Tab-separated table of C-alpha atoms in Angstrom:
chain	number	residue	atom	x	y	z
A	654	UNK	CA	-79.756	-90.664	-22.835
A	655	UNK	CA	-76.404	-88.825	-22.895
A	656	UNK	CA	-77.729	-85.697	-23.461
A	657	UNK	CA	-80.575	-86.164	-21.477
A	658	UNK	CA	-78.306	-87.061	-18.641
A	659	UNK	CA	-77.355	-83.230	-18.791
A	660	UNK	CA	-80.996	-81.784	-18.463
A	661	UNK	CA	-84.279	-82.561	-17.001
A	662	UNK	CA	-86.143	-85.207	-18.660
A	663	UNK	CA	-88.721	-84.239	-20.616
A	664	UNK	CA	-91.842	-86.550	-19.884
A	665	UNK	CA	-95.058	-86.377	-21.402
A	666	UNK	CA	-97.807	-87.708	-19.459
A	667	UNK	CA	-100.599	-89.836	-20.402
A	668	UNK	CA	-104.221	-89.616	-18.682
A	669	UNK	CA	-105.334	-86.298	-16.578
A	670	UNK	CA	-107.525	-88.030	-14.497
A	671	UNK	CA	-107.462	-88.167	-10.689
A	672	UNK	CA	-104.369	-90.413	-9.487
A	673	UNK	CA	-102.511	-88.361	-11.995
A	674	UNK	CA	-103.791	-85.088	-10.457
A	675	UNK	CA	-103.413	-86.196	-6.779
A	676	UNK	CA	-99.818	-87.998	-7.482
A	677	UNK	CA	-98.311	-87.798	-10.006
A	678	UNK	CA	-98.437	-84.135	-10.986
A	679	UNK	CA	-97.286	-83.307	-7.870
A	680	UNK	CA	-94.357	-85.547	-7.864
A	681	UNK	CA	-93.087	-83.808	-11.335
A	682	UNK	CA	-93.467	-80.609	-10.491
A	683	UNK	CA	-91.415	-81.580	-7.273
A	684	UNK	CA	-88.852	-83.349	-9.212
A	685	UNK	CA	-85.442	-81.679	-10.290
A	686	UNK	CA	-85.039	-84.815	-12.754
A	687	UNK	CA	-88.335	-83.914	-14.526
A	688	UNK	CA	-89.787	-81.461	-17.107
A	689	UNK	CA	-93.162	-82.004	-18.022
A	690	UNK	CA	-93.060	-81.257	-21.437
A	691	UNK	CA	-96.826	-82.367	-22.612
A	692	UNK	CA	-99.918	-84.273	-21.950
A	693	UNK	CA	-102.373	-86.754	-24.386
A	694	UNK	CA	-106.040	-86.805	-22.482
A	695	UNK	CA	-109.202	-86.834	-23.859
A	696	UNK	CA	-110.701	-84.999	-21.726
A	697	UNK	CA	-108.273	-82.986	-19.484
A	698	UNK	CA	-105.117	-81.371	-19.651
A	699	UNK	CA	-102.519	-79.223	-17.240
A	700	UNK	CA	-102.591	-75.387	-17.099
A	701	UNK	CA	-99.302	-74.354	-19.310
A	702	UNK	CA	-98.571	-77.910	-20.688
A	703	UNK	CA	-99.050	-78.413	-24.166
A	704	UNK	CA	-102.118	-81.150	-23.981
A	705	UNK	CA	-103.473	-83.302	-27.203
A	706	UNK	CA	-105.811	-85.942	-27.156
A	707	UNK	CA	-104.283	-88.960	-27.936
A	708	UNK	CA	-100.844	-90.026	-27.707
A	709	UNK	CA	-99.868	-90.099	-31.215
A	710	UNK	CA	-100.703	-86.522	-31.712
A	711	UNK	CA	-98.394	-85.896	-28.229
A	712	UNK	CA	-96.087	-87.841	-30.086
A	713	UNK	CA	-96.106	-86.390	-33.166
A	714	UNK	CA	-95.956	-82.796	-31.938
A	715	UNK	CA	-92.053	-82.897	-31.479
A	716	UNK	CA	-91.464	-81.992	-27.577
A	717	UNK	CA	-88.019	-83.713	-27.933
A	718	UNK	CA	-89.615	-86.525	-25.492
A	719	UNK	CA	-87.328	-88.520	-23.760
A	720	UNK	CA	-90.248	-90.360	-21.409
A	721	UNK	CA	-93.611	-90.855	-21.049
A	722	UNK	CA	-95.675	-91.952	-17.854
A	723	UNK	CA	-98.810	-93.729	-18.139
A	724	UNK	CA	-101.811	-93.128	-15.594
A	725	UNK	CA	-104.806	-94.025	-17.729
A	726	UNK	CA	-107.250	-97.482	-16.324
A	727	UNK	CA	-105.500	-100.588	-17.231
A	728	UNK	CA	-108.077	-101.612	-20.167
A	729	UNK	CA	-106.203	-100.855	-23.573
A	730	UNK	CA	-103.064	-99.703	-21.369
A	731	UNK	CA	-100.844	-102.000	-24.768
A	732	UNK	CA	-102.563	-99.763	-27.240
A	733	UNK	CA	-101.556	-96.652	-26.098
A	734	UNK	CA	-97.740	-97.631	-24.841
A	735	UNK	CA	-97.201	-99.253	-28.035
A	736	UNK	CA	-96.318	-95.938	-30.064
A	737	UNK	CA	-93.636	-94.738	-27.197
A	738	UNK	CA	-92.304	-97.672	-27.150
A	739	UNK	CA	-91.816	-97.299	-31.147
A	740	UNK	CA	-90.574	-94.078	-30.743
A	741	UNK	CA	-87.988	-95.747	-28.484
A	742	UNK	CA	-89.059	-93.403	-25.206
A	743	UNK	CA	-88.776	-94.542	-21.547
A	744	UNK	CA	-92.089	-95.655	-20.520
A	745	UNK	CA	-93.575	-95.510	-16.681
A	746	UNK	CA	-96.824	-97.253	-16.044
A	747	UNK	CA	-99.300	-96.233	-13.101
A	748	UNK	CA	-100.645	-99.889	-11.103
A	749	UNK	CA	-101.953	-102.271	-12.003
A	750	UNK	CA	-99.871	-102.188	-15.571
A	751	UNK	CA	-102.312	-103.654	-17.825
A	752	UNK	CA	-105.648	-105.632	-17.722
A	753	UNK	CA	-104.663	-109.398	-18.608
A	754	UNK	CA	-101.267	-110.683	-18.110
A	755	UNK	CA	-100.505	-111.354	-22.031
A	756	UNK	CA	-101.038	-107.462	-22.708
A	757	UNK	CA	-98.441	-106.445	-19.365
A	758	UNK	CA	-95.630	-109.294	-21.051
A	759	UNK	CA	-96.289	-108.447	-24.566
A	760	UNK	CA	-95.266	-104.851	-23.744
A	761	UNK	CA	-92.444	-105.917	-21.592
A	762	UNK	CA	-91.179	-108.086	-24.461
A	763	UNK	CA	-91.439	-104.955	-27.033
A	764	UNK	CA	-89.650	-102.639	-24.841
A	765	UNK	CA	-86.972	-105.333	-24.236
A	766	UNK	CA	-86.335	-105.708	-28.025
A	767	UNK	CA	-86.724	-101.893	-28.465
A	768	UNK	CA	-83.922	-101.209	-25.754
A	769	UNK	CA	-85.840	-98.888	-24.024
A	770	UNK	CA	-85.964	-98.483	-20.172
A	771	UNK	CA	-89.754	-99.986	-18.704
A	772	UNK	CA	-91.063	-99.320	-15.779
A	773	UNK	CA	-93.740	-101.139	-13.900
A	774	UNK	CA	-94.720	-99.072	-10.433
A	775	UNK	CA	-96.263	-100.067	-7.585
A	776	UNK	CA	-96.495	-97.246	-5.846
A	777	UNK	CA	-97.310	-98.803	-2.020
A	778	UNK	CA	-94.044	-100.753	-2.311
A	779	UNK	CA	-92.054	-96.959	-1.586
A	780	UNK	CA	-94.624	-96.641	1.523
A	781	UNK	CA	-92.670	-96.049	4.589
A	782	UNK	CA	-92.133	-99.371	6.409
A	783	UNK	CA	-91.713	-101.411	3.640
A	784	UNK	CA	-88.197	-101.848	3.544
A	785	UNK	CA	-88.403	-102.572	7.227
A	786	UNK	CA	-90.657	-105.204	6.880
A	787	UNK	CA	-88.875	-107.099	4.584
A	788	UNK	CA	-85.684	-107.080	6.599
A	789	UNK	CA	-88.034	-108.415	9.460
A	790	UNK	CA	-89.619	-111.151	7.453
A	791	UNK	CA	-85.736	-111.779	6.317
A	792	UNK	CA	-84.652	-112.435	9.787
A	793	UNK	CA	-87.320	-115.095	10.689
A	794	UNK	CA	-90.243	-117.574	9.790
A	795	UNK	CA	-93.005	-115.831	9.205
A	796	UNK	CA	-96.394	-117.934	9.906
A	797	UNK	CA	-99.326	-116.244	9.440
A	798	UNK	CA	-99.915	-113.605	6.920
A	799	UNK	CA	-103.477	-111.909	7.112
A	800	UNK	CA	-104.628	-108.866	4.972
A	801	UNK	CA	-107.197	-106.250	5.692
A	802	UNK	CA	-107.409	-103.489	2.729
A	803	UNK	CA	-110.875	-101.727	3.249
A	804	UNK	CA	-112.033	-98.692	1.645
A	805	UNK	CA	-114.675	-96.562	0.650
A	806	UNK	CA	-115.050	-96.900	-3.177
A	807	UNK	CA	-117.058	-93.790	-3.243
A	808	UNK	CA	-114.424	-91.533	-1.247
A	809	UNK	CA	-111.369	-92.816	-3.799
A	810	UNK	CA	-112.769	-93.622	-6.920
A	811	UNK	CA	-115.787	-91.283	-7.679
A	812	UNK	CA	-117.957	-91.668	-10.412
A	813	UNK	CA	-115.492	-93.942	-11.820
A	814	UNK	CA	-117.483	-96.262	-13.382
A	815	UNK	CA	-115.010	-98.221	-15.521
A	816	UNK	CA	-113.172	-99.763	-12.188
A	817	UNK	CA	-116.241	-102.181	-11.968
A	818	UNK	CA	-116.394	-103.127	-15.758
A	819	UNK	CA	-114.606	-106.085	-16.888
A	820	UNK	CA	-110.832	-105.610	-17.045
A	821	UNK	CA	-111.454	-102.880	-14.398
A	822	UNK	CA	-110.010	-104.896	-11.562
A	823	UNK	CA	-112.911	-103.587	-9.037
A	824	UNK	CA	-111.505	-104.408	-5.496
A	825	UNK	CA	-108.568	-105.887	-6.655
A	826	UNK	CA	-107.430	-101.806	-7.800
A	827	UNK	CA	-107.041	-101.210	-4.529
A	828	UNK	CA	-106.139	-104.437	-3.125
A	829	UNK	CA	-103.212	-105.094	-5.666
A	830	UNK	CA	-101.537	-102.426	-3.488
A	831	UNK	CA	-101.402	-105.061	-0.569
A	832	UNK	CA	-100.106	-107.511	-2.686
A	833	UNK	CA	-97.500	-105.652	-4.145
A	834	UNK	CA	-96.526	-104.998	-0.435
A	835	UNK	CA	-96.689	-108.964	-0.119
A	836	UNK	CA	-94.492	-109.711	-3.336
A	837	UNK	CA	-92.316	-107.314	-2.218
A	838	UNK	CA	-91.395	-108.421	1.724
A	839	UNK	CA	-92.177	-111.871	1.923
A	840	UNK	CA	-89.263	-114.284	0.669
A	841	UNK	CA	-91.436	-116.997	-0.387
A	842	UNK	CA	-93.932	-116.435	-3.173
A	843	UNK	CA	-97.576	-116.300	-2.073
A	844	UNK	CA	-99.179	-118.868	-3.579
A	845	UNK	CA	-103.110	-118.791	-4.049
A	846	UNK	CA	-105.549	-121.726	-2.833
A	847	UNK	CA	-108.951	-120.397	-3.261
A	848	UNK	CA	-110.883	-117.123	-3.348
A	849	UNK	CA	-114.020	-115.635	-3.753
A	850	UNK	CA	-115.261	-112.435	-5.461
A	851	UNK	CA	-118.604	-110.514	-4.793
A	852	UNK	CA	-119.849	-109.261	-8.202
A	853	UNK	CA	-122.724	-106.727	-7.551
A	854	UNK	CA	-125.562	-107.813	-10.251
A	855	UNK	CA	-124.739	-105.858	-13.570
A	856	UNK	CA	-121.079	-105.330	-12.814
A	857	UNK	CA	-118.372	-107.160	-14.742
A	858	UNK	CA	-115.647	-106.755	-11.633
A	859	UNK	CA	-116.126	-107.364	-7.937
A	860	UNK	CA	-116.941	-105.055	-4.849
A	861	UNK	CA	-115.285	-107.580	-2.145
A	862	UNK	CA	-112.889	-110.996	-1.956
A	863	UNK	CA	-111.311	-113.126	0.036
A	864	UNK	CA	-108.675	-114.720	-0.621
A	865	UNK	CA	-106.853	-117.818	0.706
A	866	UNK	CA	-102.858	-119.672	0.216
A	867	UNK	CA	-99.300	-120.153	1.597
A	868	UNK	CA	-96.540	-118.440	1.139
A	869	UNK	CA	-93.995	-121.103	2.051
A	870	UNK	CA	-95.131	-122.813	5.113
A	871	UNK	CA	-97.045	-119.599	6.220
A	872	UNK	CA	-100.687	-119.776	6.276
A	873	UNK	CA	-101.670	-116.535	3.284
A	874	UNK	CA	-105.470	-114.961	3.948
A	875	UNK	CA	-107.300	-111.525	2.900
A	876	UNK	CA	-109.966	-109.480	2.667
A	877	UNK	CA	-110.895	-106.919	0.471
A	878	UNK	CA	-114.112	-104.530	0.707
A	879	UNK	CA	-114.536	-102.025	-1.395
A	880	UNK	CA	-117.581	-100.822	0.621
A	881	UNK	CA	-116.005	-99.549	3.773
A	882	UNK	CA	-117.365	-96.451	4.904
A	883	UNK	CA	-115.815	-94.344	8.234
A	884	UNK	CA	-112.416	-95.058	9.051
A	885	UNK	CA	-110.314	-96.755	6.108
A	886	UNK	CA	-108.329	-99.885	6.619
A	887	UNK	CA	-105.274	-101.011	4.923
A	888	UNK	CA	-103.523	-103.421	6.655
A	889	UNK	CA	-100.893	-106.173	6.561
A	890	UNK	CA	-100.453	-108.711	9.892
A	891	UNK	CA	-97.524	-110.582	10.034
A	892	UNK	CA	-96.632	-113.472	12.673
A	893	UNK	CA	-93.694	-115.425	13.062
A	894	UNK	CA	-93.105	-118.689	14.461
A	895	UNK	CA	-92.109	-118.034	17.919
A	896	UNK	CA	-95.568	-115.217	18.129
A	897	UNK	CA	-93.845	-112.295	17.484
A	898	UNK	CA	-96.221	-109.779	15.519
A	899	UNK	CA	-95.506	-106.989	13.282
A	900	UNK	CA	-98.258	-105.237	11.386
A	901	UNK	CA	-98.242	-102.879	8.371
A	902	UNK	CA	-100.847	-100.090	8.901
A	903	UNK	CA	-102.106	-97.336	6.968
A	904	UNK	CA	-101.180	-98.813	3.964
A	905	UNK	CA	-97.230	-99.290	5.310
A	906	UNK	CA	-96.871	-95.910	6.270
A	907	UNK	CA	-97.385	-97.104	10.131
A	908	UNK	CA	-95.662	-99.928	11.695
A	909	UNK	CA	-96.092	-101.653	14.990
A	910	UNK	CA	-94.333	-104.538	16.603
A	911	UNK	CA	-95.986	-106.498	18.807
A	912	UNK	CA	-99.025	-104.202	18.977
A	913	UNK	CA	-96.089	-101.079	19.892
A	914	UNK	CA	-96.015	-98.256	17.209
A	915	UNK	CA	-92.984	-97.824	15.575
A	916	UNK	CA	-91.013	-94.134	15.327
A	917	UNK	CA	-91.022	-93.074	11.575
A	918	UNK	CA	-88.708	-91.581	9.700
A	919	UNK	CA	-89.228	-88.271	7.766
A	920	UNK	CA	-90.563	-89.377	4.164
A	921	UNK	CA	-90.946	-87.378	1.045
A	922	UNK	CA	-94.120	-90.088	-0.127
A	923	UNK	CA	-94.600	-92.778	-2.476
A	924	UNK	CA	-95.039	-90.854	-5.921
A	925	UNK	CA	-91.423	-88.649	-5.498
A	926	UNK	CA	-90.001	-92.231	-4.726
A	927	UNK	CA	-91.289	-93.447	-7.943
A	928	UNK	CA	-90.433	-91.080	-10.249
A	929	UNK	CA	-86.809	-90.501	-8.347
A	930	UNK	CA	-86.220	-94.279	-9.571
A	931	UNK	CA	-87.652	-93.334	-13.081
A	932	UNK	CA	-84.617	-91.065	-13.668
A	933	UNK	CA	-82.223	-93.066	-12.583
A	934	UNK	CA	-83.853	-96.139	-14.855
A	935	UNK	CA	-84.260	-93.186	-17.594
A	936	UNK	CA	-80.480	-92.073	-17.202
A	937	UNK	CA	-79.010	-95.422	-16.759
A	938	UNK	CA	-80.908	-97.291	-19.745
A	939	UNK	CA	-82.019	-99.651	-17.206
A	940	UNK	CA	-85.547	-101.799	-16.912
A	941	UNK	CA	-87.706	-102.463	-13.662
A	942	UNK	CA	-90.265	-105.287	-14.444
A	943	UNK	CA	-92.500	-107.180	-11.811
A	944	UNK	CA	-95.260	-108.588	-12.518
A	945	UNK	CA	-95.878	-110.983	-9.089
A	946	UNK	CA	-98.955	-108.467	-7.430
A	947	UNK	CA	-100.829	-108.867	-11.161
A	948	UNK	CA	-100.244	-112.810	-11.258
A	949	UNK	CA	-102.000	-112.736	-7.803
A	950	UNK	CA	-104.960	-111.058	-8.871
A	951	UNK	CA	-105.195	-113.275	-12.360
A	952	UNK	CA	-104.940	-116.428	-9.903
A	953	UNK	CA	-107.989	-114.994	-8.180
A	954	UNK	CA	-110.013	-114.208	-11.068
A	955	UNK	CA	-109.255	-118.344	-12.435
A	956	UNK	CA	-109.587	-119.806	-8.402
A	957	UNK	CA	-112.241	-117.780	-7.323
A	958	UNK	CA	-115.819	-118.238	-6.784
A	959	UNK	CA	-118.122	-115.594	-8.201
A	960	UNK	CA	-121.003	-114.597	-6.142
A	961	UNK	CA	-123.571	-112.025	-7.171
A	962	UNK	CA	-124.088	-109.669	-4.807
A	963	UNK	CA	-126.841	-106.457	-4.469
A	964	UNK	CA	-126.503	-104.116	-7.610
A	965	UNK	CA	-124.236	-101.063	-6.873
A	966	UNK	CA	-124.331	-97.519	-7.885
A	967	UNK	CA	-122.224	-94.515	-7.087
């Protein structure tokens, strides 16, 4: 990336859907590290952006590519980084990073032996209070953990039907932004007991779980609802040993301690956190792999109990 390292880098992006609309268009427009050079959709593409519709023929174009960021569903997420990887670009991947755990290390292992810079995002782990959280759980024994991420699948995911096929992740798209938070603050690993997942009838991923576990000798619970309607909850309550509280809100962009909201900082938002860390992973050759908030959601999937709930439609 020597040359690269004089210019912005030119990223092609992968999926014109809506995350990629909301976020992460935005964020590399906004970005002096970032050119967007071209797009592979099959169905969309960005107003004076070369676009194709598939990644190969993005790929085969010649755009002098140095990276390419991901934000297609997680189903077949190996067969479309596969040919960046081969053409030894940088590769970003939108949450969750693939649909089954093999697929996610499989490409980790190819961009390893490749040499190539890999990114796996999570993009609530730049939220606000984050970092703050974790130097609080650092500082003491946390005993109770208890999530509440609650949202209106209609509002966020519209007519996306593919979230609640198999592979999909349902809930869990959502909720794996929680535990990404988790993997991220707490300095024991959360470790799952038991769970259970509401599968409307006729979907192949669920609408709502629980789930139960430890994370060292803290007591781990949540609950996910993908049927929330009103206000939207995305929460994280933490308690240590001696009753001290601190609580994540708004999906860590609010923070209170002991029911007291915390000042906040000025922030520039998740996405232009994400793809500020990019380029420096881009520029410096390096790799940033975690796979902890997908492991989570496997565990849940093998622990859980399926219960067949009333058929859904958007």
């Amino acid at each position: 990336m020597s040359e690269a390292s004089a210019r912005p880098i030119r990223l092609g992006l992968v999926g014109i859907g809506k995350i990629a609309r909301d976020q992460h268009i935005p964020a590399i427009n906004a970005s002096p590290d970032f050119e967007l050079a071209a797009t592979a959709s099959r169905s969309a593409s960005v107003d004076g952006v070369p676009g194709y519709r598939t990644i190969e023929e993005m790929l085969a174009a010649g755009h002098d590519l140095d990276a390419v960021s991901f934000c297609t569903p997680p189903v077949g997420r190996h067969d479309l980084v596969s040919p960046a990887i081969a053409a030894g670009l940088a590769v970003m991947i939108e949450k969750p990073p693939a649909a089954t755990l093999s697929e996610a290390r499989a490409m980790t292992r190819a961009a390893e032996i490749a040499g190539i810079p890999f990114y796996t995002s999570w993009h609530s782990r730049a939220a606000r209070h984050v970092e703050d959280a974790r130097s609080w759980c650092a500082e003491r024994q946390v005993s109770r953990i208890h999530v509440e991420w609650r949202e209106d699948i209609r509002q966020w995911h519209p007519g996306q039907e593919w979230i609640l096929e198999a592979g999909g992740f349902g809930v869990f798209d959502p909720g794996i932004n929680a535990l990404s938070i988790l993997t991220a603050i707490l300095p024991k690993s959360v470790v799952l007991s038991a769970a259970t997942l509401d599968v409307p009838r006729g979907r192949g991923a669920p609408i709502a779980a629980t789930l139960q576990g430890t994370s060292g000798d803290a007591a781990f619970s949540a609950d996910f609802d993908f049927l929330q309607t009103g206000e939207q909850t995305w929460s994280i309550h933490l308690e240590d040993a001696a009753g001290e509280t601190l609580s994540l809100i708004e999906g860590a962009g609010a923070m209170t301690l002991g029911g007291e909201r915390q000042p906040a900082s000025e922030d520039s938002g998740e996405y232009p956190h994400l793809y500020a860390h990019f380029a420096t992973l881009v520029r410096e050759g390096r790799s940033d792999v975690d796979l902890s908030p997908l492991e989570l959601v496997a565990d849940a999937f093998l622990l859980g109990e399926h219960r067949a709930t009333e058929p859904f439609s958007f």
